[in-house]
Amino acid sequence: MGERAVKAAVLVIGDEILSGRTQDVNIAQIAHFLAPLGITLGEARVVSDDQGEIVEAVRALAERWDYVFTTGGIGPTHDDITADAIAAAFGRSIDVREDARAILEERYAASGAELTEARLRMARIPDGASLIANPVTGAPGFQLENVFVLAGVPKICRGMLEDVARRLKGGVVTHAVSVRIENAREGDLAEALGRIAQDYPACSIGSYPWFEELAGGGFRRGVELVARGTDEAALEEVETRLRALRP
């Protein structure tokens, strides 16, 4: 892609968006996430939970733009048909994949919940796709060619984007740092993170809560902080300030 302008599109999927029951925020947060990578949005669409409409939109957007991000429709319910639609758009078969199943089995076993047939739907991945890690709930998204399939819940969508960034070739080189803080909640760090973001507007800073069961009983929790930017010197300063937030 070289130094030319790199453009992306967002396809928001869901009747709840079109009905007004839910207000979309993913278009804005994806645009903000891509900007430091030198990638801008050229188009955004919203379609209903109709496989034909999704297939048509995915084909058109994937042909026109460098990257396409879809949000919504990859959950466990009967109307979560995005994965099937993406498979159809590229002429691929789709079924439960073992690596995706293993991720769900581990997550549900840790929480003591049952991996039901409905939940196993989230392990159905089109042939040839690569998984996108989900640091929030574990249920993966996937990439097929230049299309990235993400969850519709904004917090989950934003967490998945961290695994997408390394796969993108933008107009500039972007670097990232990560700081893991135990025994902290997002609310504890919000004010300090706000100050850091204000002091370094060229850097993108995300926070992602995590929760781990302990083998002997009990659990531990914390927050993963991720900062990205094109200015390595500024990013080093941000990392220092993020590390200073540790108790």
PDB file of C-alpha atoms in Angstrom:
ATOM      1  CA  MET A   1       0.000   0.000   0.000  1.00  0.00           C
ATOM      2  CA  GLY A   2       3.063   2.238   0.253  1.00  0.00           C
ATOM      3  CA  GLU A   3       2.579   5.913   0.991  1.00  0.00           C
ATOM      4  CA  ARG A   4      -0.809   6.251  -0.673  1.00  0.00           C
ATOM      5  CA  ALA A   5      -3.881   7.033   1.384  1.00  0.00           C
ATOM      6  CA  VAL A   6      -5.160   3.953   3.167  1.00  0.00           C
ATOM      7  CA  LYS A   7      -8.917   3.827   3.617  1.00  0.00           C
ATOM      8  CA  ALA A   8     -11.293   1.607   5.545  1.00  0.00           C
ATOM      9  CA  ALA A   9     -15.019   1.104   5.900  1.00  0.00           C
ATOM     10  CA  VAL A  10     -17.242   0.117   8.820  1.00  0.00           C
ATOM     11  CA  LEU A  11     -20.311  -2.070   8.423  1.00  0.00           C
ATOM     12  CA  VAL A  12     -22.584  -1.959  11.479  1.00  0.00           C
ATOM     13  CA  ILE A  13     -24.941  -4.935  11.599  1.00  0.00           C
ATOM     14  CA  GLY A  14     -28.099  -5.137  13.668  1.00  0.00           C
ATOM     15  CA  ASP A  15     -31.819  -4.412  13.705  1.00  0.00           C
ATOM     16  CA  GLU A  16     -31.410  -2.812  17.138  1.00  0.00           C
ATOM     17  CA  ILE A  17     -29.327  -0.016  15.592  1.00  0.00           C
ATOM     18  CA  LEU A  18     -31.805   0.680  12.803  1.00  0.00           C
ATOM     19  CA  SER A  19     -34.760   0.633  15.209  1.00  0.00           C
ATOM     20  CA  GLY A  20     -33.111   3.203  17.459  1.00  0.00           C
ATOM     21  CA  ARG A  21     -33.119   0.893  20.502  1.00  0.00           C
ATOM     22  CA  THR A  22     -29.316   1.017  20.526  1.00  0.00           C
ATOM     23  CA  GLN A  23     -27.100   3.934  19.557  1.00  0.00           C
ATOM     24  CA  ASP A  24     -23.949   3.021  17.649  1.00  0.00           C
ATOM     25  CA  VAL A  25     -20.599   4.228  18.979  1.00  0.00           C
ATOM     26  CA  ASN A  26     -18.378   1.757  17.150  1.00  0.00           C
ATOM     27  CA  ILE A  27     -17.996   3.869  14.013  1.00  0.00           C
ATOM     28  CA  ALA A  28     -16.466   6.685  16.047  1.00  0.00           C
ATOM     29  CA  GLN A  29     -14.217   4.468  18.157  1.00  0.00           C
ATOM     30  CA  ILE A  30     -12.939   2.524  15.128  1.00  0.00           C
ATOM     31  CA  ALA A  31     -12.194   5.810  13.350  1.00  0.00           C
ATOM     32  CA  HIS A  32     -10.295   7.084  16.403  1.00  0.00           C
ATOM     33  CA  PHE A  33      -8.411   3.789  16.673  1.00  0.00           C
ATOM     34  CA  LEU A  34      -7.342   3.840  13.017  1.00  0.00           C
ATOM     35  CA  ALA A  35      -6.262   7.481  12.860  1.00  0.00           C
ATOM     36  CA  PRO A  36      -2.868   7.002  14.584  1.00  0.00           C
ATOM     37  CA  LEU A  37      -2.207   4.141  12.140  1.00  0.00           C
ATOM     38  CA  GLY A  38      -2.532   6.479   9.178  1.00  0.00           C
ATOM     39  CA  ILE A  39      -5.847   4.908   8.130  1.00  0.00           C
ATOM     40  CA  THR A  40      -9.035   6.930   7.641  1.00  0.00           C
ATOM     41  CA  LEU A  41     -12.649   5.897   7.194  1.00  0.00           C
ATOM     42  CA  GLY A  42     -14.042   6.368   3.727  1.00  0.00           C
ATOM     43  CA  GLU A  43     -17.492   4.912   4.307  1.00  0.00           C
ATOM     44  CA  ALA A  44     -19.832   3.586   6.985  1.00  0.00           C
ATOM     45  CA  ARG A  45     -23.027   1.603   6.501  1.00  0.00           C
ATOM     46  CA  VAL A  46     -25.696   0.129   8.758  1.00  0.00           C
ATOM     47  CA  VAL A  47     -27.620  -2.969   7.656  1.00  0.00           C
ATOM     48  CA  SER A  48     -30.254  -5.152   9.255  1.00  0.00           C
ATOM     49  CA  ASP A  49     -29.911  -8.752  10.413  1.00  0.00           C
ATOM     50  CA  ASP A  50     -30.548 -10.031   6.905  1.00  0.00           C
ATOM     51  CA  GLN A  51     -27.969 -12.347   5.355  1.00  0.00           C
ATOM     52  CA  GLY A  52     -28.547 -11.159   1.793  1.00  0.00           C
ATOM     53  CA  GLU A  53     -28.052  -7.522   2.766  1.00  0.00           C
ATOM     54  CA  ILE A  54     -24.912  -8.318   4.765  1.00  0.00           C
ATOM     55  CA  VAL A  55     -23.408 -10.360   1.919  1.00  0.00           C
ATOM     56  CA  GLU A  56     -24.095  -7.609  -0.610  1.00  0.00           C
ATOM     57  CA  ALA A  57     -22.619  -4.908   1.612  1.00  0.00           C
ATOM     58  CA  VAL A  58     -19.504  -6.918   2.530  1.00  0.00           C
ATOM     59  CA  ARG A  59     -18.721  -7.696  -1.097  1.00  0.00           C
ATOM     60  CA  ALA A  60     -19.115  -4.083  -2.162  1.00  0.00           C
ATOM     61  CA  LEU A  61     -17.074  -2.638   0.704  1.00  0.00           C
ATOM     62  CA  ALA A  62     -14.304  -5.242   0.529  1.00  0.00           C
ATOM     63  CA  GLU A  63     -13.819  -4.504  -3.153  1.00  0.00           C
ATOM     64  CA  ARG A  64     -13.805  -0.724  -2.738  1.00  0.00           C
ATOM     65  CA  TRP A  65     -11.757  -0.203   0.435  1.00  0.00           C
ATOM     66  CA  ASP A  66      -8.432  -1.462   1.816  1.00  0.00           C
ATOM     67  CA  TYR A  67     -10.018  -2.748   5.019  1.00  0.00           C
ATOM     68  CA  VAL A  68     -13.540  -3.445   6.222  1.00  0.00           C
ATOM     69  CA  PHE A  69     -14.619  -3.702   9.871  1.00  0.00           C
ATOM     70  CA  THR A  70     -17.964  -5.286  10.720  1.00  0.00           C
ATOM     71  CA  THR A  71     -19.514  -4.974  14.175  1.00  0.00           C
ATOM     72  CA  GLY A  72     -22.376  -6.988  15.599  1.00  0.00           C
ATOM     73  CA  GLY A  73     -24.071 -10.296  14.947  1.00  0.00           C
ATOM     74  CA  ILE A  74     -21.460 -12.779  16.226  1.00  0.00           C
ATOM     75  CA  GLY A  75     -23.124 -13.759  19.497  1.00  0.00           C
ATOM     76  CA  PRO A  76     -24.888 -17.003  20.543  1.00  0.00           C
ATOM     77  CA  THR A  77     -28.465 -16.243  19.463  1.00  0.00           C
ATOM     78  CA  HIS A  78     -30.359 -17.309  16.333  1.00  0.00           C
ATOM     79  CA  ASP A  79     -30.210 -13.833  14.788  1.00  0.00           C
ATOM     80  CA  ASP A  80     -26.399 -13.652  15.047  1.00  0.00           C
ATOM     81  CA  ILE A  81     -25.768 -14.466  11.386  1.00  0.00           C
ATOM     82  CA  THR A  82     -22.743 -12.323  10.561  1.00  0.00           C
ATOM     83  CA  ALA A  83     -20.268 -15.225  10.459  1.00  0.00           C
ATOM     84  CA  ASP A  84     -22.473 -17.140   8.006  1.00  0.00           C
ATOM     85  CA  ALA A  85     -22.905 -14.035   5.877  1.00  0.00           C
ATOM     86  CA  ILE A  86     -19.158 -13.361   5.721  1.00  0.00           C
ATOM     87  CA  ALA A  87     -18.545 -16.985   4.726  1.00  0.00           C
ATOM     88  CA  ALA A  88     -21.166 -16.697   1.998  1.00  0.00           C
ATOM     89  CA  ALA A  89     -19.732 -13.393   0.754  1.00  0.00           C
ATOM     90  CA  PHE A  90     -16.373 -15.073   0.092  1.00  0.00           C
ATOM     91  CA  GLY A  91     -17.732 -18.467  -0.941  1.00  0.00           C
ATOM     92  CA  ARG A  92     -16.281 -20.261   2.096  1.00  0.00           C
ATOM     93  CA  SER A  93     -17.671 -23.092   4.191  1.00  0.00           C
ATOM     94  CA  ILE A  94     -18.234 -22.516   7.909  1.00  0.00           C
ATOM     95  CA  ASP A  95     -18.290 -24.792  10.950  1.00  0.00           C
ATOM     96  CA  VAL A  96     -17.185 -24.988  14.588  1.00  0.00           C
ATOM     97  CA  ARG A  97     -13.400 -24.737  14.616  1.00  0.00           C
ATOM     98  CA  GLU A  98     -11.340 -26.502  17.238  1.00  0.00           C
ATOM     99  CA  ASP A  99      -9.080 -23.579  18.194  1.00  0.00           C
ATOM    100  CA  ALA A 100     -12.122 -21.350  18.713  1.00  0.00           C
ATOM    101  CA  ARG A 101     -13.881 -24.129  20.638  1.00  0.00           C
ATOM    102  CA  ALA A 102     -10.835 -24.520  22.907  1.00  0.00           C
ATOM    103  CA  ILE A 103     -10.882 -20.808  23.767  1.00  0.00           C
ATOM    104  CA  LEU A 104     -14.557 -20.956  24.735  1.00  0.00           C
ATOM    105  CA  GLU A 105     -14.123 -24.196  26.703  1.00  0.00           C
ATOM    106  CA  GLU A 106     -11.330 -22.638  28.757  1.00  0.00           C
ATOM    107  CA  ARG A 107     -13.285 -19.449  29.461  1.00  0.00           C
ATOM    108  CA  TYR A 108     -16.521 -21.176  30.455  1.00  0.00           C
ATOM    109  CA  ALA A 109     -14.709 -23.786  32.545  1.00  0.00           C
ATOM    110  CA  ALA A 110     -12.940 -21.012  34.472  1.00  0.00           C
ATOM    111  CA  SER A 111     -16.246 -19.303  35.220  1.00  0.00           C
ATOM    112  CA  GLY A 112     -18.067 -22.540  36.040  1.00  0.00           C
ATOM    113  CA  ALA A 113     -20.642 -21.946  33.299  1.00  0.00           C
ATOM    114  CA  GLU A 114     -21.746 -24.509  30.730  1.00  0.00           C
ATOM    115  CA  LEU A 115     -20.649 -24.293  27.103  1.00  0.00           C
ATOM    116  CA  THR A 116     -24.082 -24.847  25.587  1.00  0.00           C
ATOM    117  CA  GLU A 117     -24.858 -25.511  21.933  1.00  0.00           C
ATOM    118  CA  ALA A 118     -26.015 -21.906  21.619  1.00  0.00           C
ATOM    119  CA  ARG A 119     -22.742 -20.564  23.032  1.00  0.00           C
ATOM    120  CA  LEU A 120     -20.796 -22.948  20.793  1.00  0.00           C
ATOM    121  CA  ARG A 121     -22.189 -21.000  17.829  1.00  0.00           C
ATOM    122  CA  MET A 122     -19.556 -18.390  18.665  1.00  0.00           C
ATOM    123  CA  ALA A 123     -16.883 -20.925  17.634  1.00  0.00           C
ATOM    124  CA  ARG A 124     -18.237 -21.200  14.077  1.00  0.00           C
ATOM    125  CA  ILE A 125     -15.515 -19.700  11.873  1.00  0.00           C
ATOM    126  CA  PRO A 126     -15.357 -19.500   8.047  1.00  0.00           C
ATOM    127  CA  ASP A 127     -12.774 -21.704   6.359  1.00  0.00           C
ATOM    128  CA  GLY A 128      -9.420 -19.947   5.986  1.00  0.00           C
ATOM    129  CA  ALA A 129     -10.147 -17.164   8.490  1.00  0.00           C
ATOM    130  CA  SER A 130      -7.720 -16.183  11.267  1.00  0.00           C
ATOM    131  CA  LEU A 131      -9.009 -15.575  14.777  1.00  0.00           C
ATOM    132  CA  ILE A 132      -9.122 -12.164  16.449  1.00  0.00           C
ATOM    133  CA  ALA A 133      -8.451 -12.314  20.189  1.00  0.00           C
ATOM    134  CA  ASN A 134     -11.124 -11.053  22.554  1.00  0.00           C
ATOM    135  CA  PRO A 135      -9.545  -9.924  25.851  1.00  0.00           C
ATOM    136  CA  VAL A 136     -12.898  -9.127  27.441  1.00  0.00           C
ATOM    137  CA  THR A 137     -15.066 -12.257  27.099  1.00  0.00           C
ATOM    138  CA  GLY A 138     -12.831 -14.658  25.166  1.00  0.00           C
ATOM    139  CA  ALA A 139     -15.284 -15.326  22.296  1.00  0.00           C
ATOM    140  CA  PRO A 140     -13.123 -14.608  19.235  1.00  0.00           C
ATOM    141  CA  GLY A 141     -13.794 -12.560  16.167  1.00  0.00           C
ATOM    142  CA  PHE A 142     -12.068 -13.357  12.906  1.00  0.00           C
ATOM    143  CA  GLN A 143     -10.375 -11.927   9.828  1.00  0.00           C
ATOM    144  CA  LEU A 144     -11.171 -13.165   6.323  1.00  0.00           C
ATOM    145  CA  GLU A 145      -9.122 -11.496   3.595  1.00  0.00           C
ATOM    146  CA  ASN A 146      -9.445  -7.734   4.216  1.00  0.00           C
ATOM    147  CA  VAL A 147     -12.546  -8.019   6.428  1.00  0.00           C
ATOM    148  CA  PHE A 148     -12.320  -7.924  10.226  1.00  0.00           C
ATOM    149  CA  VAL A 149     -15.354  -9.256  12.083  1.00  0.00           C
ATOM    150  CA  LEU A 150     -15.797  -7.760  15.556  1.00  0.00           C
ATOM    151  CA  ALA A 151     -18.361  -7.852  18.351  1.00  0.00           C
ATOM    152  CA  GLY A 152     -21.034  -5.174  18.537  1.00  0.00           C
ATOM    153  CA  VAL A 153     -20.679  -4.422  22.262  1.00  0.00           C
ATOM    154  CA  PRO A 154     -18.423  -1.324  22.239  1.00  0.00           C
ATOM    155  CA  LYS A 155     -16.086  -2.417  25.041  1.00  0.00           C
ATOM    156  CA  ILE A 156     -15.555  -5.822  23.452  1.00  0.00           C
ATOM    157  CA  CYS A 157     -15.139  -4.309  20.008  1.00  0.00           C
ATOM    158  CA  ARG A 158     -12.463  -1.929  21.288  1.00  0.00           C
ATOM    159  CA  GLY A 159     -10.591  -4.753  22.996  1.00  0.00           C
ATOM    160  CA  MET A 160     -10.561  -6.822  19.796  1.00  0.00           C
ATOM    161  CA  LEU A 161      -9.033  -3.937  17.867  1.00  0.00           C
ATOM    162  CA  GLU A 162      -5.775  -4.386  19.786  1.00  0.00           C
ATOM    163  CA  ASP A 163      -5.242  -7.723  18.025  1.00  0.00           C
ATOM    164  CA  VAL A 164      -6.132  -6.136  14.686  1.00  0.00           C
ATOM    165  CA  ALA A 165      -3.642  -3.248  14.805  1.00  0.00           C
ATOM    166  CA  ARG A 166      -0.601  -5.431  14.091  1.00  0.00           C
ATOM    167  CA  ARG A 167      -2.248  -6.753  10.910  1.00  0.00           C
ATOM    168  CA  LEU A 168      -2.830  -3.362   9.334  1.00  0.00           C
ATOM    169  CA  LYS A 169      -0.534  -1.526   6.947  1.00  0.00           C
ATOM    170  CA  GLY A 170      -1.238   2.158   7.223  1.00  0.00           C
ATOM    171  CA  GLY A 171       0.351   5.319   5.981  1.00  0.00           C
ATOM    172  CA  VAL A 172       2.706   5.523   8.973  1.00  0.00           C
ATOM    173  CA  VAL A 173       4.509   3.108  11.301  1.00  0.00           C
ATOM    174  CA  THR A 174       2.746   2.764  14.642  1.00  0.00           C
ATOM    175  CA  HIS A 175       4.276   1.442  17.864  1.00  0.00           C
ATOM    176  CA  ALA A 176       2.576   0.070  20.961  1.00  0.00           C
ATOM    177  CA  VAL A 177       3.332  -0.465  24.655  1.00  0.00           C
ATOM    178  CA  SER A 178       1.375  -2.474  27.208  1.00  0.00           C
ATOM    179  CA  VAL A 179       1.259  -2.178  31.005  1.00  0.00           C
ATOM    180  CA  ARG A 180      -0.559  -4.743  33.157  1.00  0.00           C
ATOM    181  CA  ILE A 181      -1.785  -3.550  36.521  1.00  0.00           C
ATOM    182  CA  GLU A 182      -3.104  -5.968  39.135  1.00  0.00           C
ATOM    183  CA  ASN A 183      -5.624  -5.147  41.853  1.00  0.00           C
ATOM    184  CA  ALA A 184      -7.011  -2.138  40.028  1.00  0.00           C
ATOM    185  CA  ARG A 185     -10.317  -1.194  38.461  1.00  0.00           C
ATOM    186  CA  GLU A 186     -10.877   1.060  35.463  1.00  0.00           C
ATOM    187  CA  GLY A 187     -12.612   3.594  37.659  1.00  0.00           C
ATOM    188  CA  ASP A 188      -9.535   3.831  39.877  1.00  0.00           C
ATOM    189  CA  LEU A 189      -7.405   4.824  36.882  1.00  0.00           C
ATOM    190  CA  ALA A 190      -9.848   6.897  34.840  1.00  0.00           C
ATOM    191  CA  GLU A 191      -8.823  10.331  36.103  1.00  0.00           C
ATOM    192  CA  ALA A 192      -5.082   9.672  35.720  1.00  0.00           C
ATOM    193  CA  LEU A 193      -5.554   8.155  32.260  1.00  0.00           C
ATOM    194  CA  GLY A 194      -7.548  11.192  31.230  1.00  0.00           C
ATOM    195  CA  ARG A 195      -4.670  13.471  32.209  1.00  0.00           C
ATOM    196  CA  ILE A 196      -2.156  11.349  30.305  1.00  0.00           C
ATOM    197  CA  ALA A 197      -4.369  11.302  27.209  1.00  0.00           C
ATOM    198  CA  GLN A 198      -4.732  15.078  27.422  1.00  0.00           C
ATOM    199  CA  ASP A 199      -0.961  15.543  27.701  1.00  0.00           C
ATOM    200  CA  TYR A 200      -0.262  13.200  24.775  1.00  0.00           C
ATOM    201  CA  PRO A 201      -3.090  13.714  22.243  1.00  0.00           C
ATOM    202  CA  ALA A 202      -1.149  11.962  19.460  1.00  0.00           C
ATOM    203  CA  CYS A 203      -1.159   8.686  21.409  1.00  0.00           C
ATOM    204  CA  SER A 204      -4.151   6.370  21.663  1.00  0.00           C
ATOM    205  CA  ILE A 205      -4.670   4.891  25.141  1.00  0.00           C
ATOM    206  CA  GLY A 206      -7.023   1.997  25.904  1.00  0.00           C
ATOM    207  CA  SER A 207      -7.856   0.218  29.159  1.00  0.00           C
ATOM    208  CA  TYR A 208      -9.147  -3.352  29.375  1.00  0.00           C
ATOM    209  CA  PRO A 209     -10.241  -5.049  32.620  1.00  0.00           C
ATOM    210  CA  TRP A 210      -9.224  -8.691  33.121  1.00  0.00           C
ATOM    211  CA  PHE A 211     -10.252 -11.395  35.551  1.00  0.00           C
ATOM    212  CA  GLU A 212      -8.460 -14.705  36.279  1.00  0.00           C
ATOM    213  CA  GLU A 213      -9.589 -17.679  38.364  1.00  0.00           C
ATOM    214  CA  LEU A 214      -6.899 -19.127  40.661  1.00  0.00           C
ATOM    215  CA  ALA A 215      -6.297 -22.876  40.772  1.00  0.00           C
ATOM    216  CA  GLY A 216      -6.536 -22.993  44.568  1.00  0.00           C
ATOM    217  CA  GLY A 217      -9.700 -20.942  44.651  1.00  0.00           C
ATOM    218  CA  GLY A 218     -10.337 -17.230  44.561  1.00  0.00           C
ATOM    219  CA  PHE A 219      -9.393 -14.912  41.753  1.00  0.00           C
ATOM    220  CA  ARG A 220      -7.287 -11.955  40.785  1.00  0.00           C
ATOM    221  CA  ARG A 221      -8.226  -9.013  38.639  1.00  0.00           C
ATOM    222  CA  GLY A 222      -6.732  -5.926  37.115  1.00  0.00           C
ATOM    223  CA  VAL A 223      -6.497  -3.692  34.078  1.00  0.00           C
ATOM    224  CA  GLU A 224      -4.379  -3.933  30.934  1.00  0.00           C
ATOM    225  CA  LEU A 225      -3.331  -0.528  29.602  1.00  0.00           C
ATOM    226  CA  VAL A 226      -2.321  -0.241  25.940  1.00  0.00           C
ATOM    227  CA  ALA A 227      -0.903   2.891  24.306  1.00  0.00           C
ATOM    228  CA  ARG A 228      -0.158   3.327  20.601  1.00  0.00           C
ATOM    229  CA  GLY A 229       1.397   6.100  18.568  1.00  0.00           C
ATOM    230  CA  THR A 230       3.860   7.023  15.840  1.00  0.00           C
ATOM    231  CA  ASP A 231       6.178   9.096  18.071  1.00  0.00           C
ATOM    232  CA  GLU A 232       8.420   6.590  19.896  1.00  0.00           C
ATOM    233  CA  ALA A 233       9.809   9.212  22.279  1.00  0.00           C
ATOM    234  CA  ALA A 234       6.328  10.324  23.328  1.00  0.00           C
ATOM    235  CA  LEU A 235       5.252   6.707  23.657  1.00  0.00           C
ATOM    236  CA  GLU A 236       8.148   5.994  26.017  1.00  0.00           C
ATOM    237  CA  GLU A 237       7.036   8.897  28.208  1.00  0.00           C
ATOM    238  CA  VAL A 238       3.480   7.583  28.176  1.00  0.00           C
ATOM    239  CA  GLU A 239       4.692   4.114  29.175  1.00  0.00           C
ATOM    240  CA  THR A 240       6.624   5.589  32.112  1.00  0.00           C
ATOM    241  CA  ARG A 241       3.525   7.391  33.330  1.00  0.00           C
ATOM    242  CA  LEU A 242       1.376   4.294  32.901  1.00  0.00           C
ATOM    243  CA  ARG A 243       3.814   2.212  34.937  1.00  0.00           C
ATOM    244  CA  ALA A 244       3.707   4.862  37.655  1.00  0.00           C
ATOM    245  CA  LEU A 245      -0.008   4.066  38.107  1.00  0.00           C
ATOM    246  CA  ARG A 246       0.834   0.674  39.613  1.00  0.00           C
ATOM    247  CA  PRO A 247       0.026   0.467  43.342  1.00  0.00           C
TER     248      PRO A 247
END
